[in-house]
mmCIF file of C-alpha atoms in Angstrom:
data_model
loop_
_atom_site.group_PDB
_atom_site.id
_atom_site.type_symbol
_atom_site.label_atom_id
_atom_site.label_comp_id
_atom_site.label_asym_id
_atom_site.label_seq_id
_atom_site.Cartn_x
_atom_site.Cartn_y
_atom_site.Cartn_z
ATOM 1 C CA UNK J 1 22.524 10.296 -22.820
ATOM 2 C CA UNK J 2 24.435 8.787 -19.875
ATOM 3 C CA UNK J 3 27.101 7.466 -22.349
ATOM 4 C CA UNK J 4 27.521 10.876 -23.973
ATOM 5 C CA UNK J 5 27.978 12.627 -20.636
ATOM 6 C CA UNK J 6 30.390 9.974 -19.455
ATOM 7 C CA UNK J 7 32.471 10.282 -22.655
ATOM 8 C CA UNK J 8 32.656 14.032 -22.447
ATOM 9 C CA UNK J 9 33.605 14.089 -18.789
ATOM 10 C CA UNK J 10 36.514 11.677 -19.348
ATOM 11 C CA UNK J 11 37.659 13.397 -22.499
ATOM 12 C CA UNK J 12 37.300 10.229 -24.572
ATOM 13 C CA UNK J 13 35.639 11.798 -27.601
ATOM 14 C CA UNK J 14 37.661 14.993 -28.065
ATOM 15 C CA UNK J 15 40.876 13.466 -29.483
ATOM 16 C CA UNK J 16 41.059 14.778 -33.069
ATOM 17 C CA UNK J 17 44.778 13.995 -33.589
ATOM 18 C CA UNK J 18 44.444 11.705 -36.539
ATOM 19 C CA UNK J 19 43.299 8.179 -37.241
ATOM 20 C CA UNK J 20 45.089 6.731 -34.243
ATOM 21 C CA UNK J 21 43.312 9.074 -31.924
ATOM 22 C CA UNK J 22 39.993 8.337 -33.535
ATOM 23 C CA UNK J 23 40.661 4.597 -33.204
ATOM 24 C CA UNK J 24 41.518 5.021 -29.523
ATOM 25 C CA UNK J 25 38.315 7.019 -29.084
ATOM 26 C CA UNK J 26 36.289 4.262 -30.741
ATOM 27 C CA UNK J 27 37.910 1.607 -28.552
ATOM 28 C CA UNK J 28 37.113 3.545 -25.397
ATOM 29 C CA UNK J 29 33.524 4.180 -26.487
ATOM 30 C CA UNK J 30 33.174 0.421 -27.215
ATOM 31 C CA UNK J 31 34.355 -0.348 -23.675
ATOM 32 C CA UNK J 32 31.782 2.124 -22.295
ATOM 33 C CA UNK J 33 28.982 0.489 -24.349
ATOM 34 C CA UNK J 34 29.908 -2.975 -23.109
ATOM 35 C CA UNK J 35 30.052 -1.692 -19.532
ATOM 36 C CA UNK J 36 26.655 -0.019 -19.900
ATOM 37 C CA UNK J 37 25.091 -3.188 -21.253
ATOM 38 C CA UNK J 38 26.572 -5.239 -18.422
ATOM 39 C CA UNK J 39 25.047 -2.896 -15.860
ATOM 40 C CA UNK J 40 21.687 -2.641 -17.554
ATOM 41 C CA UNK J 41 22.387 1.000 -18.541
ATOM 42 C CA UNK J 42 21.634 1.935 -14.956
ATOM 43 C CA UNK J 43 22.248 5.384 -13.661
ATOM 44 C CA UNK J 44 24.367 5.677 -10.490
ATOM 45 C CA UNK J 45 21.191 6.127 -8.447
ATOM 46 C CA UNK J 46 19.593 3.038 -10.030
ATOM 47 C CA UNK J 47 22.710 0.986 -9.357
ATOM 48 C CA UNK J 48 22.544 2.025 -5.736
ATOM 49 C CA UNK J 49 18.822 1.325 -5.251
ATOM 50 C CA UNK J 50 18.042 -1.421 -7.737
ATOM 51 C CA UNK J 51 16.442 1.029 -10.195
ATOM 52 C CA UNK J 52 13.304 1.580 -8.097
ATOM 53 C CA UNK J 53 14.216 4.590 -5.983
ATOM 54 C CA UNK J 54 13.804 4.666 -2.195
ATOM 55 C CA UNK J 55 16.163 2.554 -0.087
ATOM 56 C CA UNK J 56 15.670 -0.886 -1.656
ATOM 57 C CA UNK J 57 19.284 -1.578 -2.479
ATOM 58 C CA UNK J 58 18.863 -5.185 -1.399
ATOM 59 C CA UNK J 59 15.943 -5.581 -3.762
ATOM 60 C CA UNK J 60 18.182 -4.621 -6.635
ATOM 61 C CA UNK J 61 20.584 -7.413 -5.737
ATOM 62 C CA UNK J 62 17.702 -9.854 -5.449
ATOM 63 C CA UNK J 63 16.473 -8.952 -8.931
ATOM 64 C CA UNK J 64 19.896 -9.825 -10.309
ATOM 65 C CA UNK J 65 19.307 -13.423 -9.268
ATOM 66 C CA UNK J 66 16.250 -13.754 -11.464
ATOM 67 C CA UNK J 67 15.723 -13.673 -15.187
ATOM 68 C CA UNK J 68 17.986 -15.017 -17.959
ATOM 69 C CA UNK J 69 21.209 -14.235 -16.103
ATOM 70 C CA UNK J 70 19.903 -15.979 -12.944
ATOM 71 C CA UNK J 71 19.231 -19.118 -14.947
ATOM 72 C CA UNK J 72 22.957 -19.481 -15.595
ATOM 73 C CA UNK J 73 23.877 -19.397 -11.895
ATOM 74 C CA UNK J 74 24.414 -22.515 -9.844
ATOM 75 C CA UNK J 75 21.991 -23.202 -6.996
ATOM 76 C CA UNK J 76 24.745 -22.414 -4.492
ATOM 77 C CA UNK J 77 25.483 -19.064 -6.134
ATOM 78 C CA UNK J 78 21.792 -18.181 -6.309
ATOM 79 C CA UNK J 79 21.419 -18.960 -2.630
ATOM 80 C CA UNK J 80 24.485 -16.864 -1.793
ATOM 81 C CA UNK J 81 23.141 -13.889 -3.736
ATOM 82 C CA UNK J 82 19.691 -14.214 -2.198
ATOM 83 C CA UNK J 83 21.268 -14.197 1.260
ATOM 84 C CA UNK J 84 23.271 -11.091 0.373
ATOM 85 C CA UNK J 85 20.102 -9.428 -0.938
ATOM 86 C CA UNK J 86 18.121 -10.319 2.174
ATOM 87 C CA UNK J 87 20.851 -8.914 4.422
ATOM 88 C CA UNK J 88 21.035 -5.705 2.356
ATOM 89 C CA UNK J 89 17.243 -5.301 2.451
ATOM 90 C CA UNK J 90 17.304 -5.768 6.240
ATOM 91 C CA UNK J 91 20.040 -3.148 6.624
ATOM 92 C CA UNK J 92 18.070 -0.755 4.431
ATOM 93 C CA UNK J 93 14.900 -1.269 6.499
ATOM 94 C CA UNK J 94 16.779 -0.633 9.731
ATOM 95 C CA UNK J 95 18.129 2.617 8.260
ATOM 96 C CA UNK J 96 14.644 3.637 7.088
ATOM 97 C CA UNK J 97 13.137 2.979 10.517
ATOM 98 C CA UNK J 98 15.806 5.160 12.114
ATOM 99 C CA UNK J 99 15.270 7.877 9.506
ATOM 100 C CA UNK J 100 11.531 7.961 10.159
ATOM 101 C CA UNK J 101 11.810 7.939 13.917
ATOM 102 C CA UNK J 102 10.618 4.416 14.663
ATOM 103 C CA UNK J 103 12.064 2.916 17.845
ATOM 104 C CA UNK J 104 11.636 -0.619 16.424
ATOM 105 C CA UNK J 105 11.988 -1.892 12.901
ATOM 106 C CA UNK J 106 8.594 -3.052 11.584
ATOM 107 C CA UNK J 107 8.355 -6.835 11.436
ATOM 108 C CA UNK J 108 8.175 -8.500 8.032
ATOM 109 C CA UNK J 109 4.961 -10.379 7.264
ATOM 110 C CA UNK J 110 5.221 -14.036 6.274
ATOM 111 C CA UNK J 111 4.405 -15.140 2.739
ATOM 112 C CA UNK J 112 0.690 -14.887 2.032
ATOM 113 C CA UNK J 113 -1.382 -18.034 1.911
ATOM 114 C CA UNK J 114 -1.612 -19.927 -1.394
ATOM 115 C CA UNK J 115 -5.354 -20.212 -0.792
ATOM 116 C CA UNK J 116 -7.149 -17.229 0.690
ATOM 117 C CA UNK J 117 -9.173 -17.879 3.816
ATOM 118 C CA UNK J 118 -12.956 -18.093 3.582
ATOM 119 C CA UNK J 119 -14.442 -14.790 4.675
ATOM 120 C CA UNK J 120 -17.806 -14.907 6.507
ATOM 121 C CA UNK J 121 -19.900 -12.179 8.047
ATOM 122 C CA UNK J 122 -18.963 -11.496 11.666
ATOM 123 C CA UNK J 123 -21.568 -12.760 14.095
ATOM 124 C CA UNK J 124 -23.956 -9.927 14.869
ATOM 125 C CA UNK J 125 -22.972 -8.069 11.685
ATOM 126 C CA UNK J 126 -25.270 -10.088 9.371
ATOM 127 C CA UNK J 127 -28.476 -8.815 7.753
ATOM 128 C CA UNK J 128 -31.614 -10.784 6.807
ATOM 129 C CA UNK J 129 -30.825 -12.880 3.740
ATOM 130 C CA UNK J 130 -27.075 -12.625 4.317
ATOM 131 C CA UNK J 131 -26.338 -16.174 3.204
ATOM 132 C CA UNK J 132 -29.398 -17.060 1.148
ATOM 133 C CA UNK J 133 -28.998 -13.992 -1.070
ATOM 134 C CA UNK J 134 -25.199 -14.205 -1.201
ATOM 135 C CA UNK J 135 -24.628 -10.725 0.207
ATOM 136 C CA UNK J 136 -21.028 -9.428 0.709
ATOM 137 C CA UNK J 137 -19.857 -10.366 4.199
ATOM 138 C CA UNK J 138 -19.157 -7.618 6.750
ATOM 139 C CA UNK J 139 -16.184 -8.437 8.984
ATOM 140 C CA UNK J 140 -13.574 -6.818 11.221
ATOM 141 C CA UNK J 141 -10.962 -9.588 11.321
ATOM 142 C CA UNK J 142 -9.577 -11.916 8.686
ATOM 143 C CA UNK J 143 -9.471 -15.579 9.893
ATOM 144 C CA UNK J 144 -5.693 -16.264 10.019
ATOM 145 C CA UNK J 145 -3.293 -17.809 12.521
ATOM 146 C CA UNK J 146 -0.202 -15.750 11.623
ATOM 147 C CA UNK J 147 0.497 -12.698 13.716
ATOM 148 C CA UNK J 148 -0.407 -10.219 10.984
ATOM 149 C CA UNK J 149 -2.803 -7.271 10.902
ATOM 150 C CA UNK J 150 -3.967 -5.042 8.055
ATOM 151 C CA UNK J 151 -3.667 -1.280 7.758
ATOM 152 C CA UNK J 152 -6.417 0.610 5.930
ATOM 153 C CA UNK J 153 -6.728 4.372 5.305
ATOM 154 C CA UNK J 154 -10.056 6.077 4.576
ATOM 155 C CA UNK J 155 -11.502 8.970 2.559
ATOM 156 C CA UNK J 156 -8.664 10.983 0.936
ATOM 157 C CA UNK J 157 -8.749 14.403 2.569
ATOM 158 C CA UNK J 158 -5.036 14.806 3.384
ATOM 159 C CA UNK J 159 -2.665 14.244 0.441
ATOM 160 C CA UNK J 160 0.684 14.205 2.210
ATOM 161 C CA UNK J 161 3.664 13.273 -0.055
ATOM 162 C CA UNK J 162 5.650 12.339 3.032
ATOM 163 C CA UNK J 163 3.201 9.484 3.643
ATOM 164 C CA UNK J 164 3.965 8.030 0.254
ATOM 165 C CA UNK J 165 7.713 8.291 0.785
ATOM 166 C CA UNK J 166 7.546 6.928 4.361
ATOM 167 C CA UNK J 167 5.465 3.843 3.507
ATOM 168 C CA UNK J 168 7.569 3.130 0.438
ATOM 169 C CA UNK J 169 10.895 3.288 2.326
ATOM 170 C CA UNK J 170 9.574 1.278 5.289
ATOM 171 C CA UNK J 171 7.896 -1.259 2.999
ATOM 172 C CA UNK J 172 4.630 -1.173 4.965
ATOM 173 C CA UNK J 173 1.582 -2.382 2.949
ATOM 174 C CA UNK J 174 -1.772 -0.652 3.299
ATOM 175 C CA UNK J 175 -5.092 -0.281 1.478
ATOM 176 C CA UNK J 176 -6.974 2.920 0.650
ATOM 177 C CA UNK J 177 -10.762 3.342 0.773
ATOM 178 C CA UNK J 178 -11.553 6.483 -1.199
ATOM 179 C CA UNK J 179 -14.415 9.001 -1.400
ATOM 180 C CA UNK J 180 -14.749 10.751 -4.716
ATOM 181 C CA UNK J 181 -15.574 14.227 -3.384
ATOM 182 C CA UNK J 182 -12.095 14.305 -1.786
ATOM 183 C CA UNK J 183 -10.084 12.296 -4.303
ATOM 184 C CA UNK J 184 -11.091 14.524 -7.198
ATOM 185 C CA UNK J 185 -9.025 17.336 -5.715
ATOM 186 C CA UNK J 186 -5.890 15.443 -6.759
ATOM 187 C CA UNK J 187 -6.321 12.210 -8.700
ATOM 188 C CA UNK J 188 -2.571 12.132 -9.336
ATOM 189 C CA UNK J 189 -1.722 11.686 -5.677
ATOM 190 C CA UNK J 190 -3.651 8.424 -5.483
ATOM 191 C CA UNK J 191 -2.211 7.283 -8.841
ATOM 192 C CA UNK J 192 1.269 7.602 -7.267
ATOM 193 C CA UNK J 193 -0.057 5.507 -4.419
ATOM 194 C CA UNK J 194 -1.403 2.885 -6.812
ATOM 195 C CA UNK J 195 1.902 2.809 -8.681
ATOM 196 C CA UNK J 196 3.582 1.879 -5.352
ATOM 197 C CA UNK J 197 1.363 -1.207 -5.111
ATOM 198 C CA UNK J 198 -1.464 0.189 -2.938
ATOM 199 C CA UNK J 199 -4.954 -1.106 -3.783
ATOM 200 C CA UNK J 200 -7.653 1.575 -4.116
ATOM 201 C CA UNK J 201 -11.139 0.652 -2.879
ATOM 202 C CA UNK J 202 -14.629 2.171 -2.558
ATOM 203 C CA UNK J 203 -15.748 4.531 0.224
ATOM 204 C CA UNK J 204 -18.652 6.041 -1.778
ATOM 205 C CA UNK J 205 -18.950 9.238 -3.801
ATOM 206 C CA UNK J 206 -19.947 11.703 -1.040
ATOM 207 C CA UNK J 207 -19.399 9.864 2.322
ATOM 208 C CA UNK J 208 -23.102 9.998 3.246
ATOM 209 C CA UNK J 209 -24.838 8.061 6.041
ATOM 210 C CA UNK J 210 -26.123 5.181 3.881
ATOM 211 C CA UNK J 211 -28.894 3.706 6.076
ATOM 212 C CA UNK J 212 -30.678 7.040 5.829
ATOM 213 C CA UNK J 213 -30.849 6.764 2.001
ATOM 214 C CA UNK J 214 -33.134 4.805 -0.260
ATOM 215 C CA UNK J 215 -31.805 1.756 -2.073
ATOM 216 C CA UNK J 216 -31.586 3.770 -5.299
ATOM 217 C CA UNK J 217 -29.538 6.564 -3.704
ATOM 218 C CA UNK J 218 -27.273 4.061 -1.933
ATOM 219 C CA UNK J 219 -26.662 2.307 -5.214
ATOM 220 C CA UNK J 220 -25.784 5.661 -6.814
ATOM 221 C CA UNK J 221 -23.227 6.364 -4.081
ATOM 222 C CA UNK J 222 -21.590 2.932 -4.292
ATOM 223 C CA UNK J 223 -21.802 2.118 -8.027
ATOM 224 C CA UNK J 224 -20.826 5.677 -8.902
ATOM 225 C CA UNK J 225 -17.560 5.312 -7.015
ATOM 226 C CA UNK J 226 -16.962 1.879 -8.474
ATOM 227 C CA UNK J 227 -17.186 3.456 -11.951
ATOM 228 C CA UNK J 228 -14.992 6.437 -10.991
ATOM 229 C CA UNK J 229 -12.193 4.297 -9.614
ATOM 230 C CA UNK J 230 -12.288 2.023 -12.585
ATOM 231 C CA UNK J 231 -12.186 5.017 -14.980
ATOM 232 C CA UNK J 232 -9.342 6.807 -13.184
ATOM 233 C CA UNK J 233 -7.269 3.879 -12.010
ATOM 234 C CA UNK J 234 -8.175 1.023 -14.338
ATOM 235 C CA UNK J 235 -9.590 -1.457 -11.884
ATOM 236 C CA UNK J 236 -13.020 -1.924 -10.356
ATOM 237 C CA UNK J 237 -12.711 -2.414 -6.561
ATOM 238 C CA UNK J 238 -13.724 -5.686 -4.962
ATOM 239 C CA UNK J 239 -13.856 -4.166 -1.478
ATOM 240 C CA UNK J 240 -16.157 -1.464 -0.108
ATOM 241 C CA UNK J 241 -16.321 0.252 3.257
ATOM 242 C CA UNK J 242 -19.513 2.147 4.186
ATOM 243 C CA UNK J 243 -18.974 5.617 5.723
ATOM 244 C CA UNK J 244 -18.904 5.539 9.541
ATOM 245 C CA UNK J 245 -19.181 1.744 9.323
ATOM 246 C CA UNK J 246 -23.005 2.073 9.021
ATOM 247 C CA UNK J 247 -25.045 -0.082 6.634
ATOM 248 C CA UNK J 248 -28.307 -1.987 6.244
ATOM 249 C CA UNK J 249 -29.511 -4.720 3.905
ATOM 250 C CA UNK J 250 -30.082 -2.217 1.066
ATOM 251 C CA UNK J 251 -26.416 -1.220 1.420
ATOM 252 C CA UNK J 252 -25.258 -4.815 0.895
ATOM 253 C CA UNK J 253 -27.741 -5.417 -1.922
ATOM 254 C CA UNK J 254 -26.519 -2.305 -3.689
ATOM 255 C CA UNK J 255 -22.901 -3.210 -3.096
ATOM 256 C CA UNK J 256 -23.404 -6.707 -4.526
ATOM 257 C CA UNK J 257 -25.090 -5.238 -7.617
ATOM 258 C CA UNK J 258 -22.021 -3.041 -8.161
ATOM 259 C CA UNK J 259 -19.567 -5.954 -8.017
ATOM 260 C CA UNK J 260 -18.469 -5.644 -4.408
ATOM 261 C CA UNK J 261 -17.259 -8.973 -2.927
ATOM 262 C CA UNK J 262 -16.629 -8.068 0.705
ATOM 263 C CA UNK J 263 -17.123 -5.260 3.251
ATOM 264 C CA UNK J 264 -14.220 -4.925 5.671
ATOM 265 C CA UNK J 265 -14.812 -2.737 8.737
ATOM 266 C CA UNK J 266 -12.211 -2.547 11.524
ATOM 267 C CA UNK J 267 -11.148 -3.762 14.979
ATOM 268 C CA UNK J 268 -8.984 -0.761 15.968
ATOM 269 C CA UNK J 269 -8.486 2.840 14.874
ATOM 270 C CA UNK J 270 -5.196 4.744 14.800
ATOM 271 C CA UNK J 271 -4.566 8.440 15.575
ATOM 272 C CA UNK J 272 -1.248 10.325 15.922
ATOM 273 C CA UNK J 273 -1.572 10.404 19.749
ATOM 274 C CA UNK J 274 -3.582 7.282 20.652
ATOM 275 C CA UNK J 275 -5.330 4.082 19.591
ATOM 276 C CA UNK J 276 -9.041 3.309 19.873
ATOM 277 C CA UNK J 277 -10.328 -0.250 20.207
ATOM 278 C CA UNK J 278 -13.507 -2.034 19.189
ATOM 279 C CA UNK J 279 -12.779 -5.254 21.107
ATOM 280 C CA UNK J 280 -13.422 -5.596 24.802
ATOM 281 C CA UNK J 281 -9.790 -6.509 25.644
ATOM 282 C CA UNK J 282 -8.384 -3.410 23.890
ATOM 283 C CA UNK J 283 -5.809 -5.457 22.098
ATOM 284 C CA UNK J 284 -4.754 -6.741 18.647
ATOM 285 C CA UNK J 285 -5.514 -10.217 17.388
ATOM 286 C CA UNK J 286 -4.304 -12.155 14.310
ATOM 287 C CA UNK J 287 -6.024 -10.840 11.212
ATOM 288 C CA UNK J 288 -7.376 -7.633 12.788
ATOM 289 C CA UNK J 289 -8.105 -4.726 10.453
ATOM 290 C CA UNK J 290 -6.761 -1.343 11.622
ATOM 291 C CA UNK J 291 -8.481 1.808 10.427
ATOM 292 C CA UNK J 292 -7.052 5.270 10.120
ATOM 293 C CA UNK J 293 -7.765 8.337 7.893
ATOM 294 C CA UNK J 294 -6.071 10.653 5.448
ATOM 295 C CA UNK J 295 -5.841 13.531 7.896
ATOM 296 C CA UNK J 296 -3.316 16.272 8.803
ATOM 297 C CA UNK J 297 -2.577 18.751 11.556
ATOM 298 C CA UNK J 298 -5.695 20.666 10.736
ATOM 299 C CA UNK J 299 -7.851 17.755 11.812
ATOM 300 C CA UNK J 300 -5.885 15.970 14.538
ATOM 301 C CA UNK J 301 -2.818 16.297 16.755
ATOM 302 C CA UNK J 302 -0.131 15.427 14.297
ATOM 303 C CA UNK J 303 0.737 14.591 10.687
ATOM 304 C CA UNK J 304 0.200 11.363 8.776
ATOM 305 C CA UNK J 305 3.806 10.291 9.454
ATOM 306 C CA UNK J 306 3.079 10.917 13.142
ATOM 307 C CA UNK J 307 0.094 8.605 12.891
ATOM 308 C CA UNK J 308 2.160 5.885 11.197
ATOM 309 C CA UNK J 309 4.763 6.132 13.960
ATOM 310 C CA UNK J 310 2.031 5.689 16.590
ATOM 311 C CA UNK J 311 0.305 2.758 14.911
ATOM 312 C CA UNK J 312 3.548 0.980 14.013
ATOM 313 C CA UNK J 313 4.848 1.446 17.576
ATOM 314 C CA UNK J 314 1.723 -0.386 18.803
ATOM 315 C CA UNK J 315 1.719 -3.079 16.125
ATOM 316 C CA UNK J 316 5.430 -3.923 16.389
ATOM 317 C CA UNK J 317 5.546 -3.840 20.197
ATOM 318 C CA UNK J 318 2.750 -6.385 20.237
ATOM 319 C CA UNK J 319 4.685 -8.703 17.985
ATOM 320 C CA UNK J 320 2.624 -8.226 14.775
ATOM 321 C CA UNK J 321 3.554 -7.472 11.159
ATOM 322 C CA UNK J 322 1.452 -5.570 8.678
ATOM 323 C CA UNK J 323 0.344 -7.714 5.731
ATOM 324 C CA UNK J 324 -1.409 -6.766 2.522
ATOM 325 C CA UNK J 325 -5.185 -7.148 2.847
ATOM 326 C CA UNK J 326 -5.694 -8.077 -0.791
ATOM 327 C CA UNK J 327 -3.429 -11.124 -0.349
ATOM 328 C CA UNK J 328 -5.953 -12.551 2.125
ATOM 329 C CA UNK J 329 -9.359 -11.246 0.957
#
């Protein structure tokens, strides 16, 4: 279709003045076809953004270095193109930060470790039989040295399309912990999130206080959501967060039986107008997990983009980058 439109607009297929005209028309169409092949048949928007939407123009340049075409380039040319791509991506991120009202551009996380760190239960967060029964560890911080933290968003009540666009344009990774009774209102919203590279994890079916339930009922809440997420989104979660951060041994036994590998809690919580801290020094530390929620103006003083502006202001000012939790756990 793009070729047909281009031909019609330039008047290249309306010459009916004999064989010469037809030949000229064919020659011009051939040139268009070759041009389209050379550009990957990209639309003008795709050529501008690398075919992925958003503001990732630099990423489009970077992709051109890879693949069969990239194999033909000299090492010096590849390096030159990578440098151009990196510069373009940096410019795009600066523009996105300005567009979304961030005073500072979010820092870029370093490459994830080749070997994930060993996750152990935080001292004081263990239950009887934690190690001997191989129960999923409960933790608030990932043991890393890099100045990275992890952003996690719980439940699924607010389904703000601006959040999806903002996080995509700013290239900020995050993880979602979902409760079925809220997600079922709009499964498609979280599918869009997953398509953008966000991992979807378990926050139970109905967000109940788990220590008040029997083992059987806890298992229903956890395993039921495991099955729902696998059915709707194609992957069974490895991570689970209990509602309110409350759990007991039955919770971890049930989680283990459902295939859960780890139970991340949090060290800090973000709101549109303030931060709340678990640690005594009211500060961030390498590997800290930051919690927030899918909420809107009906629940707190601001929108989800307002909350992101607040939490990123804090994270960036303290010299931290946001990394992807699943790269470490």
